[in-house]
Each structure stands twice: as structure tokens, then as C-alpha cells.
JSON list of C-alpha atoms in Angstrom, two decimals:
[
{"chain": "A", "resi": 1112, "resn": "UNK", "atom": "CA", "xyz": [95.39, 22.50, 110.03]},
{"chain": "A", "resi": 1113, "resn": "UNK", "atom": "CA", "xyz": [96.34, 24.68, 107.05]},
{"chain": "A", "resi": 1114, "resn": "UNK", "atom": "CA", "xyz": [99.76, 23.71, 105.66]},
{"chain": "A", "resi": 1115, "resn": "UNK", "atom": "CA", "xyz": [101.95, 25.58, 103.19]},
{"chain": "A", "resi": 1116, "resn": "UNK", "atom": "CA", "xyz": [104.53, 23.84, 100.99]},
{"chain": "A", "resi": 1117, "resn": "UNK", "atom": "CA", "xyz": [107.66, 25.34, 99.46]},
{"chain": "A", "resi": 1118, "resn": "UNK", "atom": "CA", "xyz": [107.62, 23.56, 96.10]},
{"chain": "A", "resi": 1119, "resn": "UNK", "atom": "CA", "xyz": [110.57, 25.13, 94.34]},
{"chain": "A", "resi": 1120, "resn": "UNK", "atom": "CA", "xyz": [113.43, 27.52, 95.00]},
{"chain": "A", "resi": 1121, "resn": "UNK", "atom": "CA", "xyz": [115.78, 29.03, 92.42]},
{"chain": "A", "resi": 1122, "resn": "UNK", "atom": "CA", "xyz": [119.17, 30.40, 93.46]},
{"chain": "A", "resi": 1123, "resn": "UNK", "atom": "CA", "xyz": [121.30, 32.63, 91.24]},
{"chain": "A", "resi": 1124, "resn": "UNK", "atom": "CA", "xyz": [124.78, 34.09, 91.87]},
{"chain": "A", "resi": 1125, "resn": "UNK", "atom": "CA", "xyz": [124.84, 33.30, 95.59]},
{"chain": "A", "resi": 1126, "resn": "UNK", "atom": "CA", "xyz": [128.18, 32.19, 97.01]},
{"chain": "A", "resi": 1127, "resn": "UNK", "atom": "CA", "xyz": [129.40, 29.02, 95.28]},
{"chain": "A", "resi": 1128, "resn": "UNK", "atom": "CA", "xyz": [126.06, 28.62, 93.47]},
{"chain": "A", "resi": 1129, "resn": "UNK", "atom": "CA", "xyz": [125.91, 30.08, 89.98]},
{"chain": "A", "resi": 1130, "resn": "UNK", "atom": "CA", "xyz": [122.39, 28.98, 89.00]},
{"chain": "A", "resi": 1131, "resn": "UNK", "atom": "CA", "xyz": [120.48, 26.14, 90.62]},
{"chain": "A", "resi": 1132, "resn": "UNK", "atom": "CA", "xyz": [116.89, 25.03, 91.09]},
{"chain": "A", "resi": 1133, "resn": "UNK", "atom": "CA", "xyz": [115.85, 23.10, 94.19]},
{"chain": "A", "resi": 1134, "resn": "UNK", "atom": "CA", "xyz": [112.61, 21.16, 93.79]},
{"chain": "A", "resi": 1135, "resn": "UNK", "atom": "CA", "xyz": [110.95, 20.17, 97.05]},
{"chain": "A", "resi": 1136, "resn": "UNK", "atom": "CA", "xyz": [108.12, 17.82, 98.00]},
{"chain": "A", "resi": 1137, "resn": "UNK", "atom": "CA", "xyz": [105.58, 18.04, 100.83]},
{"chain": "A", "resi": 1138, "resn": "UNK", "atom": "CA", "xyz": [106.84, 17.08, 104.27]},
{"chain": "A", "resi": 1139, "resn": "UNK", "atom": "CA", "xyz": [110.39, 16.78, 105.57]},
{"chain": "A", "resi": 1140, "resn": "UNK", "atom": "CA", "xyz": [113.32, 17.59, 103.27]},
{"chain": "A", "resi": 1141, "resn": "UNK", "atom": "CA", "xyz": [116.94, 16.86, 104.21]},
{"chain": "A", "resi": 1142, "resn": "UNK", "atom": "CA", "xyz": [119.81, 18.71, 102.51]},
{"chain": "A", "resi": 1143, "resn": "UNK", "atom": "CA", "xyz": [122.96, 16.58, 102.48]},
{"chain": "A", "resi": 1144, "resn": "UNK", "atom": "CA", "xyz": [126.30, 16.60, 100.66]},
{"chain": "A", "resi": 1145, "resn": "UNK", "atom": "CA", "xyz": [130.04, 16.89, 100.98]},
{"chain": "A", "resi": 1146, "resn": "UNK", "atom": "CA", "xyz": [131.79, 19.90, 102.47]},
{"chain": "A", "resi": 1147, "resn": "UNK", "atom": "CA", "xyz": [131.79, 22.76, 99.97]},
{"chain": "A", "resi": 1148, "resn": "UNK", "atom": "CA", "xyz": [128.89, 21.39, 97.95]},
{"chain": "A", "resi": 1149, "resn": "UNK", "atom": "CA", "xyz": [126.74, 24.42, 98.80]},
{"chain": "A", "resi": 1150, "resn": "UNK", "atom": "CA", "xyz": [124.47, 23.15, 101.58]},
{"chain": "A", "resi": 1151, "resn": "UNK", "atom": "CA", "xyz": [125.03, 26.33, 103.60]},
{"chain": "A", "resi": 1152, "resn": "UNK", "atom": "CA", "xyz": [124.16, 28.47, 100.58]},
{"chain": "A", "resi": 1153, "resn": "UNK", "atom": "CA", "xyz": [120.88, 26.58, 100.15]},
{"chain": "A", "resi": 1154, "resn": "UNK", "atom": "CA", "xyz": [119.93, 27.25, 103.76]},
{"chain": "A", "resi": 1155, "resn": "UNK", "atom": "CA", "xyz": [121.19, 30.85, 103.44]},
{"chain": "A", "resi": 1156, "resn": "UNK", "atom": "CA", "xyz": [119.01, 31.28, 100.35]},
{"chain": "A", "resi": 1157, "resn": "UNK", "atom": "CA", "xyz": [116.01, 30.04, 102.26]},
{"chain": "A", "resi": 1158, "resn": "UNK", "atom": "CA", "xyz": [116.83, 32.50, 105.05]},
{"chain": "A", "resi": 1159, "resn": "UNK", "atom": "CA", "xyz": [116.97, 35.38, 102.56]},
{"chain": "A", "resi": 1160, "resn": "UNK", "atom": "CA", "xyz": [113.67, 34.28, 101.06]},
{"chain": "A", "resi": 1161, "resn": "UNK", "atom": "CA", "xyz": [112.12, 34.42, 104.53]},
{"chain": "A", "resi": 1162, "resn": "UNK", "atom": "CA", "xyz": [113.37, 37.88, 105.49]},
{"chain": "A", "resi": 1163, "resn": "UNK", "atom": "CA", "xyz": [116.87, 37.10, 106.75]},
{"chain": "A", "resi": 1164, "resn": "UNK", "atom": "CA", "xyz": [119.64, 39.71, 106.88]},
{"chain": "A", "resi": 1165, "resn": "UNK", "atom": "CA", "xyz": [121.24, 40.52, 103.52]},
{"chain": "A", "resi": 1166, "resn": "UNK", "atom": "CA", "xyz": [125.00, 40.68, 103.08]},
{"chain": "A", "resi": 1167, "resn": "UNK", "atom": "CA", "xyz": [126.78, 41.89, 99.95]},
{"chain": "A", "resi": 1168, "resn": "UNK", "atom": "CA", "xyz": [129.53, 39.36, 100.65]},
{"chain": "A", "resi": 1169, "resn": "UNK", "atom": "CA", "xyz": [127.04, 36.61, 99.68]},
{"chain": "A", "resi": 1170, "resn": "UNK", "atom": "CA", "xyz": [126.91, 37.80, 96.06]},
{"chain": "A", "resi": 1171, "resn": "UNK", "atom": "CA", "xyz": [128.98, 35.61, 93.74]},
{"chain": "A", "resi": 1172, "resn": "UNK", "atom": "CA", "xyz": [132.21, 37.25, 92.52]},
{"chain": "A", "resi": 1173, "resn": "UNK", "atom": "CA", "xyz": [131.66, 39.09, 89.24]},
{"chain": "A", "resi": 1174, "resn": "UNK", "atom": "CA", "xyz": [127.86, 39.16, 89.57]},
{"chain": "A", "resi": 1175, "resn": "UNK", "atom": "CA", "xyz": [125.82, 42.33, 89.99]},
{"chain": "A", "resi": 1176, "resn": "UNK", "atom": "CA", "xyz": [123.29, 40.75, 92.32]},
{"chain": "A", "resi": 1177, "resn": "UNK", "atom": "CA", "xyz": [122.17, 37.51, 93.92]},
{"chain": "A", "resi": 1178, "resn": "UNK", "atom": "CA", "xyz": [118.58, 36.43, 93.40]},
{"chain": "A", "resi": 1179, "resn": "UNK", "atom": "CA", "xyz": [116.51, 33.87, 95.30]},
{"chain": "A", "resi": 1180, "resn": "UNK", "atom": "CA", "xyz": [113.02, 32.97, 94.10]},
{"chain": "A", "resi": 1181, "resn": "UNK", "atom": "CA", "xyz": [110.55, 30.64, 95.74]},
{"chain": "A", "resi": 1182, "resn": "UNK", "atom": "CA", "xyz": [107.20, 29.13, 94.83]},
{"chain": "A", "resi": 1183, "resn": "UNK", "atom": "CA", "xyz": [104.98, 28.29, 97.81]},
{"chain": "A", "resi": 1184, "resn": "UNK", "atom": "CA", "xyz": [101.74, 26.33, 97.60]},
{"chain": "A", "resi": 1185, "resn": "UNK", "atom": "CA", "xyz": [99.41, 27.91, 100.13]},
{"chain": "A", "resi": 1186, "resn": "UNK", "atom": "CA", "xyz": [95.74, 27.76, 101.07]},
{"chain": "A", "resi": 1187, "resn": "UNK", "atom": "CA", "xyz": [93.84, 31.00, 100.35]},
{"chain": "A", "resi": 1188, "resn": "UNK", "atom": "CA", "xyz": [92.26, 30.91, 103.83]},
{"chain": "A", "resi": 1189, "resn": "UNK", "atom": "CA", "xyz": [95.59, 30.57, 105.66]},
{"chain": "A", "resi": 1190, "resn": "UNK", "atom": "CA", "xyz": [96.89, 33.37, 107.87]},
{"chain": "A", "resi": 1191, "resn": "UNK", "atom": "CA", "xyz": [99.91, 33.87, 105.59]},
{"chain": "A", "resi": 1192, "resn": "UNK", "atom": "CA", "xyz": [97.70, 34.20, 102.49]},
{"chain": "A", "resi": 1193, "resn": "UNK", "atom": "CA", "xyz": [95.45, 36.72, 104.22]},
{"chain": "A", "resi": 1194, "resn": "UNK", "atom": "CA", "xyz": [98.42, 38.79, 105.40]},
{"chain": "A", "resi": 1195, "resn": "UNK", "atom": "CA", "xyz": [99.99, 38.66, 101.93]},
{"chain": "A", "resi": 1196, "resn": "UNK", "atom": "CA", "xyz": [96.72, 39.81, 100.34]},
{"chain": "A", "resi": 1197, "resn": "UNK", "atom": "CA", "xyz": [96.59, 42.74, 102.76]},
{"chain": "A", "resi": 1198, "resn": "UNK", "atom": "CA", "xyz": [99.99, 43.78, 101.40]},
{"chain": "A", "resi": 1199, "resn": "UNK", "atom": "CA", "xyz": [98.67, 43.64, 97.83]},
{"chain": "A", "resi": 1200, "resn": "UNK", "atom": "CA", "xyz": [100.17, 40.27, 96.88]},
{"chain": "A", "resi": 1201, "resn": "UNK", "atom": "CA", "xyz": [98.24, 37.93, 94.60]},
{"chain": "A", "resi": 1202, "resn": "UNK", "atom": "CA", "xyz": [98.05, 34.14, 94.58]},
{"chain": "A", "resi": 1203, "resn": "UNK", "atom": "CA", "xyz": [98.74, 32.44, 91.26]},
{"chain": "A", "resi": 1204, "resn": "UNK", "atom": "CA", "xyz": [96.49, 29.36, 91.16]},
{"chain": "A", "resi": 1205, "resn": "UNK", "atom": "CA", "xyz": [97.03, 28.66, 94.85]},
{"chain": "A", "resi": 1206, "resn": "UNK", "atom": "CA", "xyz": [100.74, 29.50, 94.74]},
{"chain": "A", "resi": 1207, "resn": "UNK", "atom": "CA", "xyz": [102.55, 32.45, 96.27]},
{"chain": "A", "resi": 1208, "resn": "UNK", "atom": "CA", "xyz": [105.69, 33.69, 94.50]},
{"chain": "A", "resi": 1209, "resn": "UNK", "atom": "CA", "xyz": [108.40, 35.09, 96.76]},
{"chain": "A", "resi": 1210, "resn": "UNK", "atom": "CA", "xyz": [111.68, 36.66, 95.67]},
{"chain": "A", "resi": 1211, "resn": "UNK", "atom": "CA", "xyz": [114.65, 38.42, 97.24]},
{"chain": "A", "resi": 1212, "resn": "UNK", "atom": "CA", "xyz": [117.43, 40.31, 95.48]},
{"chain": "A", "resi": 1213, "resn": "UNK", "atom": "CA", "xyz": [120.71, 41.36, 97.07]},
{"chain": "A", "resi": 1214, "resn": "UNK", "atom": "CA", "xyz": [122.96, 43.66, 95.04]},
{"chain": "A", "resi": 1215, "resn": "UNK", "atom": "CA", "xyz": [126.75, 43.66, 95.13]},
{"chain": "A", "resi": 1216, "resn": "UNK", "atom": "CA", "xyz": [126.48, 47.05, 96.88]},
{"chain": "A", "resi": 1217, "resn": "UNK", "atom": "CA", "xyz": [124.42, 45.51, 99.68]},
{"chain": "A", "resi": 1218, "resn": "UNK", "atom": "CA", "xyz": [121.00, 46.84, 98.68]},
{"chain": "A", "resi": 1219, "resn": "UNK", "atom": "CA", "xyz": [118.13, 44.41, 99.18]},
{"chain": "A", "resi": 1220, "resn": "UNK", "atom": "CA", "xyz": [114.67, 44.17, 97.59]},
{"chain": "A", "resi": 1221, "resn": "UNK", "atom": "CA", "xyz": [111.78, 41.82, 98.31]},
{"chain": "A", "resi": 1222, "resn": "UNK", "atom": "CA", "xyz": [108.76, 40.87, 96.21]},
{"chain": "A", "resi": 1223, "resn": "UNK", "atom": "CA", "xyz": [105.68, 38.92, 97.26]},
{"chain": "A", "resi": 1224, "resn": "UNK", "atom": "CA", "xyz": [102.99, 37.81, 94.85]},
{"chain": "A", "resi": 1225, "resn": "UNK", "atom": "CA", "xyz": [104.20, 40.23, 92.19]},
{"chain": "A", "resi": 1226, "resn": "UNK", "atom": "CA", "xyz": [104.33, 43.24, 94.53]},
{"chain": "A", "resi": 1227, "resn": "UNK", "atom": "CA", "xyz": [107.30, 45.00, 96.07]},
{"chain": "A", "resi": 1228, "resn": "UNK", "atom": "CA", "xyz": [107.08, 44.63, 99.86]},
{"chain": "A", "resi": 1229, "resn": "UNK", "atom": "CA", "xyz": [109.22, 45.43, 102.92]},
{"chain": "A", "resi": 1230, "resn": "UNK", "atom": "CA", "xyz": [111.68, 42.70, 103.84]},
{"chain": "A", "resi": 1231, "resn": "UNK", "atom": "CA", "xyz": [110.11, 42.69, 107.30]},
{"chain": "A", "resi": 1232, "resn": "UNK", "atom": "CA", "xyz": [106.90, 41.27, 105.81]},
{"chain": "A", "resi": 1233, "resn": "UNK", "atom": "CA", "xyz": [108.77, 38.17, 104.64]},
{"chain": "A", "resi": 1234, "resn": "UNK", "atom": "CA", "xyz": [110.12, 37.72, 108.17]},
{"chain": "A", "resi": 1235, "resn": "UNK", "atom": "CA", "xyz": [106.59, 38.14, 109.51]},
{"chain": "A", "resi": 1236, "resn": "UNK", "atom": "CA", "xyz": [105.32, 35.32, 107.29]},
{"chain": "A", "resi": 1237, "resn": "UNK", "atom": "CA", "xyz": [108.21, 32.90, 107.76]},
{"chain": "A", "resi": 1238, "resn": "UNK", "atom": "CA", "xyz": [106.67, 30.94, 110.64]},
{"chain": "A", "resi": 1239, "resn": "UNK", "atom": "CA", "xyz": [103.55, 30.24, 108.58]},
{"chain": "A", "resi": 1240, "resn": "UNK", "atom": "CA", "xyz": [105.45, 29.28, 105.42]},
{"chain": "A", "resi": 1241, "resn": "UNK", "atom": "CA", "xyz": [108.48, 27.09, 106.23]},
{"chain": "A", "resi": 1242, "resn": "UNK", "atom": "CA", "xyz": [110.07, 25.47, 109.29]},
{"chain": "A", "resi": 1243, "resn": "UNK", "atom": "CA", "xyz": [113.87, 25.16, 109.15]},
{"chain": "A", "resi": 1244, "resn": "UNK", "atom": "CA", "xyz": [115.57, 22.60, 111.40]},
{"chain": "A", "resi": 1245, "resn": "UNK", "atom": "CA", "xyz": [119.27, 22.81, 112.10]},
{"chain": "A", "resi": 1246, "resn": "UNK", "atom": "CA", "xyz": [121.75, 23.03, 114.93]},
{"chain": "A", "resi": 1247, "resn": "UNK", "atom": "CA", "xyz": [119.88, 25.16, 117.51]},
{"chain": "A", "resi": 1248, "resn": "UNK", "atom": "CA", "xyz": [117.96, 26.62, 114.58]},
{"chain": "A", "resi": 1249, "resn": "UNK", "atom": "CA", "xyz": [114.41, 25.41, 115.28]},
{"chain": "A", "resi": 1250, "resn": "UNK", "atom": "CA", "xyz": [113.11, 28.21, 117.44]},
{"chain": "A", "resi": 1251, "resn": "UNK", "atom": "CA", "xyz": [109.47, 27.58, 116.56]},
{"chain": "A", "resi": 1252, "resn": "UNK", "atom": "CA", "xyz": [109.18, 24.80, 119.14]},
{"chain": "A", "resi": 1253, "resn": "UNK", "atom": "CA", "xyz": [110.25, 27.24, 121.85]},
{"chain": "A", "resi": 1254, "resn": "UNK", "atom": "CA", "xyz": [107.30, 29.54, 121.20]},
{"chain": "A", "resi": 1255, "resn": "UNK", "atom": "CA", "xyz": [104.47, 29.21, 123.69]},
{"chain": "A", "resi": 1256, "resn": "UNK", "atom": "CA", "xyz": [101.80, 29.56, 121.00]},
{"chain": "A", "resi": 1257, "resn": "UNK", "atom": "CA", "xyz": [103.25, 26.65, 118.99]},
{"chain": "A", "resi": 1258, "resn": "UNK", "atom": "CA", "xyz": [103.46, 24.49, 122.12]},
{"chain": "A", "resi": 1259, "resn": "UNK", "atom": "CA", "xyz": [99.79, 25.16, 122.88]},
{"chain": "A", "resi": 1260, "resn": "UNK", "atom": "CA", "xyz": [98.80, 24.29, 119.32]},
{"chain": "A", "resi": 1261, "resn": "UNK", "atom": "CA", "xyz": [100.68, 20.99, 119.51]},
{"chain": "A", "resi": 1262, "resn": "UNK", "atom": "CA", "xyz": [99.04, 20.07, 122.82]},
{"chain": "A", "resi": 1263, "resn": "UNK", "atom": "CA", "xyz": [95.59, 21.03, 121.55]},
{"chain": "A", "resi": 1264, "resn": "UNK", "atom": "CA", "xyz": [96.01, 18.86, 118.44]},
{"chain": "A", "resi": 1265, "resn": "UNK", "atom": "CA", "xyz": [97.22, 15.95, 120.56]},
{"chain": "A", "resi": 1266, "resn": "UNK", "atom": "CA", "xyz": [94.24, 16.25, 122.93]},
{"chain": "A", "resi": 1267, "resn": "UNK", "atom": "CA", "xyz": [91.79, 15.92, 120.03]},
{"chain": "A", "resi": 1268, "resn": "UNK", "atom": "CA", "xyz": [88.04, 16.51, 120.31]},
{"chain": "A", "resi": 1269, "resn": "UNK", "atom": "CA", "xyz": [88.15, 16.77, 124.10]},
{"chain": "A", "resi": 1270, "resn": "UNK", "atom": "CA", "xyz": [89.91, 20.11, 123.69]},
{"chain": "A", "resi": 1271, "resn": "UNK", "atom": "CA", "xyz": [89.02, 21.24, 120.14]},
{"chain": "A", "resi": 1272, "resn": "UNK", "atom": "CA", "xyz": [85.30, 21.57, 120.97]},
{"chain": "A", "resi": 1273, "resn": "UNK", "atom": "CA", "xyz": [85.66, 23.75, 124.09]},
{"chain": "A", "resi": 1274, "resn": "UNK", "atom": "CA", "xyz": [88.48, 25.64, 122.35]},
{"chain": "A", "resi": 1275, "resn": "UNK", "atom": "CA", "xyz": [86.19, 26.56, 119.46]},
{"chain": "A", "resi": 1276, "resn": "UNK", "atom": "CA", "xyz": [83.53, 27.78, 121.91]},
{"chain": "A", "resi": 1277, "resn": "UNK", "atom": "CA", "xyz": [86.15, 29.76, 123.79]},
{"chain": "A", "resi": 1278, "resn": "UNK", "atom": "CA", "xyz": [87.38, 31.35, 120.56]},
{"chain": "A", "resi": 1279, "resn": "UNK", "atom": "CA", "xyz": [83.84, 32.53, 119.72]},
{"chain": "A", "resi": 1280, "resn": "UNK", "atom": "CA", "xyz": [83.30, 33.89, 123.24]},
{"chain": "A", "resi": 1281, "resn": "UNK", "atom": "CA", "xyz": [86.68, 35.59, 123.27]},
{"chain": "A", "resi": 1282, "resn": "UNK", "atom": "CA", "xyz": [86.06, 37.25, 119.92]},
{"chain": "A", "resi": 1283, "resn": "UNK", "atom": "CA", "xyz": [82.70, 38.49, 121.21]},
{"chain": "A", "resi": 1284, "resn": "UNK", "atom": "CA", "xyz": [84.42, 39.85, 124.32]},
{"chain": "A", "resi": 1285, "resn": "UNK", "atom": "CA", "xyz": [86.95, 41.71, 122.16]},
{"chain": "A", "resi": 1286, "resn": "UNK", "atom": "CA", "xyz": [84.14, 43.21, 120.07]},
{"chain": "A", "resi": 1287, "resn": "UNK", "atom": "CA", "xyz": [82.14, 44.33, 123.12]},
{"chain": "A", "resi": 1288, "resn": "UNK", "atom": "CA", "xyz": [85.28, 45.71, 124.81]},
{"chain": "A", "resi": 1289, "resn": "UNK", "atom": "CA", "xyz": [86.13, 47.68, 121.68]},
{"chain": "A", "resi": 1290, "resn": "UNK", "atom": "CA", "xyz": [82.58, 49.10, 121.47]},
{"chain": "A", "resi": 1291, "resn": "UNK", "atom": "CA", "xyz": [82.66, 49.99, 125.18]},
{"chain": "A", "resi": 1292, "resn": "UNK", "atom": "CA", "xyz": [85.99, 51.78, 124.79]},
{"chain": "A", "resi": 1293, "resn": "UNK", "atom": "CA", "xyz": [84.64, 53.69, 121.77]},
{"chain": "A", "resi": 1294, "resn": "UNK", "atom": "CA", "xyz": [81.47, 54.74, 123.62]},
{"chain": "A", "resi": 1295, "resn": "UNK", "atom": "CA", "xyz": [83.51, 55.81, 126.66]},
{"chain": "A", "resi": 1296, "resn": "UNK", "atom": "CA", "xyz": [85.81, 57.91, 124.50]},
{"chain": "A", "resi": 1297, "resn": "UNK", "atom": "CA", "xyz": [82.80, 59.51, 122.75]},
{"chain": "A", "resi": 1298, "resn": "UNK", "atom": "CA", "xyz": [81.30, 60.40, 126.15]},
{"chain": "A", "resi": 1299, "resn": "UNK", "atom": "CA", "xyz": [84.58, 62.01, 127.22]},
{"chain": "A", "resi": 1300, "resn": "UNK", "atom": "CA", "xyz": [84.73, 63.93, 123.95]},
{"chain": "A", "resi": 1301, "resn": "UNK", "atom": "CA", "xyz": [81.18, 65.23, 124.45]},
{"chain": "A", "resi": 1302, "resn": "UNK", "atom": "CA", "xyz": [82.05, 66.28, 128.01]},
{"chain": "A", "resi": 1303, "resn": "UNK", "atom": "CA", "xyz": [85.11, 68.18, 126.74]},
{"chain": "A", "resi": 1304, "resn": "UNK", "atom": "CA", "xyz": [82.98, 69.84, 124.04]},
{"chain": "A", "resi": 1305, "resn": "UNK", "atom": "CA", "xyz": [80.36, 70.85, 126.62]},
{"chain": "A", "resi": 1306, "resn": "UNK", "atom": "CA", "xyz": [83.06, 72.37, 128.85]},
{"chain": "A", "resi": 1307, "resn": "UNK", "atom": "CA", "xyz": [84.41, 74.34, 125.86]},
{"chain": "A", "resi": 1308, "resn": "UNK", "atom": "CA", "xyz": [80.94, 75.63, 125.00]},
{"chain": "A", "resi": 1309, "resn": "UNK", "atom": "CA", "xyz": [80.28, 76.65, 128.63]},
{"chain": "A", "resi": 1310, "resn": "UNK", "atom": "CA", "xyz": [83.60, 78.50, 128.69]},
{"chain": "A", "resi": 1311, "resn": "UNK", "atom": "CA", "xyz": [82.65, 80.32, 125.48]},
{"chain": "A", "resi": 1312, "resn": "UNK", "atom": "CA", "xyz": [79.29, 81.31, 126.90]},
{"chain": "A", "resi": 1313, "resn": "UNK", "atom": "CA", "xyz": [80.94, 82.63, 130.08]},
{"chain": "A", "resi": 1314, "resn": "UNK", "atom": "CA", "xyz": [83.33, 84.71, 127.97]},
{"chain": "A", "resi": 1315, "resn": "UNK", "atom": "CA", "xyz": [80.44, 86.17, 125.97]},
{"chain": "A", "resi": 1316, "resn": "UNK", "atom": "CA", "xyz": [78.47, 86.99, 129.11]},
{"chain": "A", "resi": 1317, "resn": "UNK", "atom": "CA", "xyz": [81.52, 88.71, 130.63]},
{"chain": "A", "resi": 1318, "resn": "UNK", "atom": "CA", "xyz": [81.74, 91.02, 127.60]},
{"chain": "A", "resi": 1319, "resn": "UNK", "atom": "CA", "xyz": [78.00, 91.82, 127.79]},
{"chain": "A", "resi": 1320, "resn": "UNK", "atom": "CA", "xyz": [77.44, 92.48, 124.05]},
{"chain": "A", "resi": 1321, "resn": "UNK", "atom": "CA", "xyz": [74.67, 94.94, 123.22]},
{"chain": "A", "resi": 1322, "resn": "UNK", "atom": "CA", "xyz": [72.20, 94.88, 120.29]},
{"chain": "A", "resi": 1323, "resn": "UNK", "atom": "CA", "xyz": [73.75, 96.57, 117.22]},
{"chain": "A", "resi": 1324, "resn": "UNK", "atom": "CA", "xyz": [77.19, 96.67, 118.85]},
{"chain": "A", "resi": 1325, "resn": "UNK", "atom": "CA", "xyz": [78.73, 94.54, 116.11]},
{"chain": "A", "resi": 1326, "resn": "UNK", "atom": "CA", "xyz": [77.71, 97.06, 113.43]},
{"chain": "A", "resi": 1327, "resn": "UNK", "atom": "CA", "xyz": [79.15, 99.94, 115.48]},
{"chain": "A", "resi": 1328, "resn": "UNK", "atom": "CA", "xyz": [82.41, 98.08, 116.00]},
{"chain": "A", "resi": 1329, "resn": "UNK", "atom": "CA", "xyz": [82.62, 97.33, 112.26]},
{"chain": "A", "resi": 1330, "resn": "UNK", "atom": "CA", "xyz": [82.13, 101.03, 111.43]},
{"chain": "A", "resi": 1331, "resn": "UNK", "atom": "CA", "xyz": [84.75, 102.02, 114.01]},
{"chain": "A", "resi": 1332, "resn": "UNK", "atom": "CA", "xyz": [87.19, 99.53, 112.54]},
{"chain": "A", "resi": 1333, "resn": "UNK", "atom": "CA", "xyz": [86.57, 101.01, 109.09]},
{"chain": "A", "resi": 1334, "resn": "UNK", "atom": "CA", "xyz": [87.32, 104.55, 110.33]},
{"chain": "A", "resi": 1335, "resn": "UNK", "atom": "CA", "xyz": [90.45, 103.45, 112.14]},
{"chain": "A", "resi": 1336, "resn": "UNK", "atom": "CA", "xyz": [91.61, 101.73, 108.95]},
{"chain": "A", "resi": 1337, "resn": "UNK", "atom": "CA", "xyz": [91.61, 105.14, 107.25]},
{"chain": "A", "resi": 1338, "resn": "UNK", "atom": "CA", "xyz": [92.89, 107.13, 110.22]},
{"chain": "A", "resi": 1339, "resn": "UNK", "atom": "CA", "xyz": [95.95, 108.44, 108.39]},
{"chain": "A", "resi": 1340, "resn": "UNK", "atom": "CA", "xyz": [93.94, 109.74, 105.44]},
{"chain": "A", "resi": 1341, "resn": "UNK", "atom": "CA", "xyz": [91.34, 111.30, 107.73]}
]
């Protein structure tokens, strides 16, 4: 299983936090502290980093913008890394840099691997990057795909072998289905083209053009073009 790790997050001018760096380790991380210490802002920062809704009210009073930056260790072959690369992002020695800026006017910008990207892309990658657990906040376990993955891992080799064979067969089915759909559409296109050509031939036959008629018509058109002068 390919795992990503959020190694570090920097928070600037967000709520009660002026400038702070949160260093994280692989596995489970618990954020604790007294009321007002900024736990909510840490979780809010993580939400912004993963495509959450921006709110100008989050920007610290007197600041022009709030900035959240994250450094994620990620495997190049992971789905998140592949999707990020498709968007033009680059990995820095196996690490993906993510940042989110929210201005005091409410404008929001997102960057991924040194490239400006839509905020929606961060939301698209969030499930493959970080899992956040809170009060009714862990929605990943409710997703059917995640439940299947957990059951498959628990079943071990008895399921992983047939599952791998099924994946190969299913991918082949998708390829063949796509080719069949393409060939069918090409056949329909050729049939439409043949109908158009037959219609054109019928129109030409109805006119009954005669040899040399095109030259006569061109000469007639030339005379009519000078009708007033003539």
C-alpha cells in the first residue's frame, strides 16, 4: 500500500496564529491543548491546505493574507503523485510542496509542486494525502471504496491474487469496449458520409448537367456582371 506522510506544515497570519511550524511524524498525530491555544486553527489550516473553503474572516487582524504551506512525502507511483504530475506539479526529492493563500479580501490561491492550480485539485487529492479524524469528521471510512480496500487487505492472499487477476481482466474489458465503441462510431460516420454522397449524386442527376455547360454558365455570369454597362 502506498502511503503519503505530511511531514511539516507552516501557518502564517491565520486566526490566533501569527507564525508557527508544525512538524509531524509518520502515523497517527494527536493535536491537544487548552481552550484558545489554536487547535482549531491547526485543523482549519490543514483543511485549507486540502482544498477547504476559504474565509477572509480567518485572516489575522492587520495581516494582508493568511498562508498555509505543507510538505508531503509521497511515492512517485502513487495516485496522488500521478494526478499532481498531470497538473504540472513537480516532486522535490520525493516531496510534494502544497500551499494555500487567503487574502484579507477573501481571494484564494493554491499552489502544488511549484505550479498554480485550481483549489478543486487540492480537494481531489485530499483523500490520498491525509486522513483527518475528529468529531464526525472521518468521512473516509463511510466510502464504499475504502471499505472494500480494508476488507481486501484483511483477507490477504486469498483475495489479493484473484483481485489482481480481476483487475487485469477488467482493464482488458475496458480497452476492448473502448475499441468497439470507436469502431461502431466510425461505421456510423461512414454510413452518414455515404448517405451524404448519395444525396449529392441524386441532386447532380436531377440537374442533368451537359458537357461544356459549366463554361457557358461562366460566360453568362460574366455578361450579367456587366449588364448595366452593356
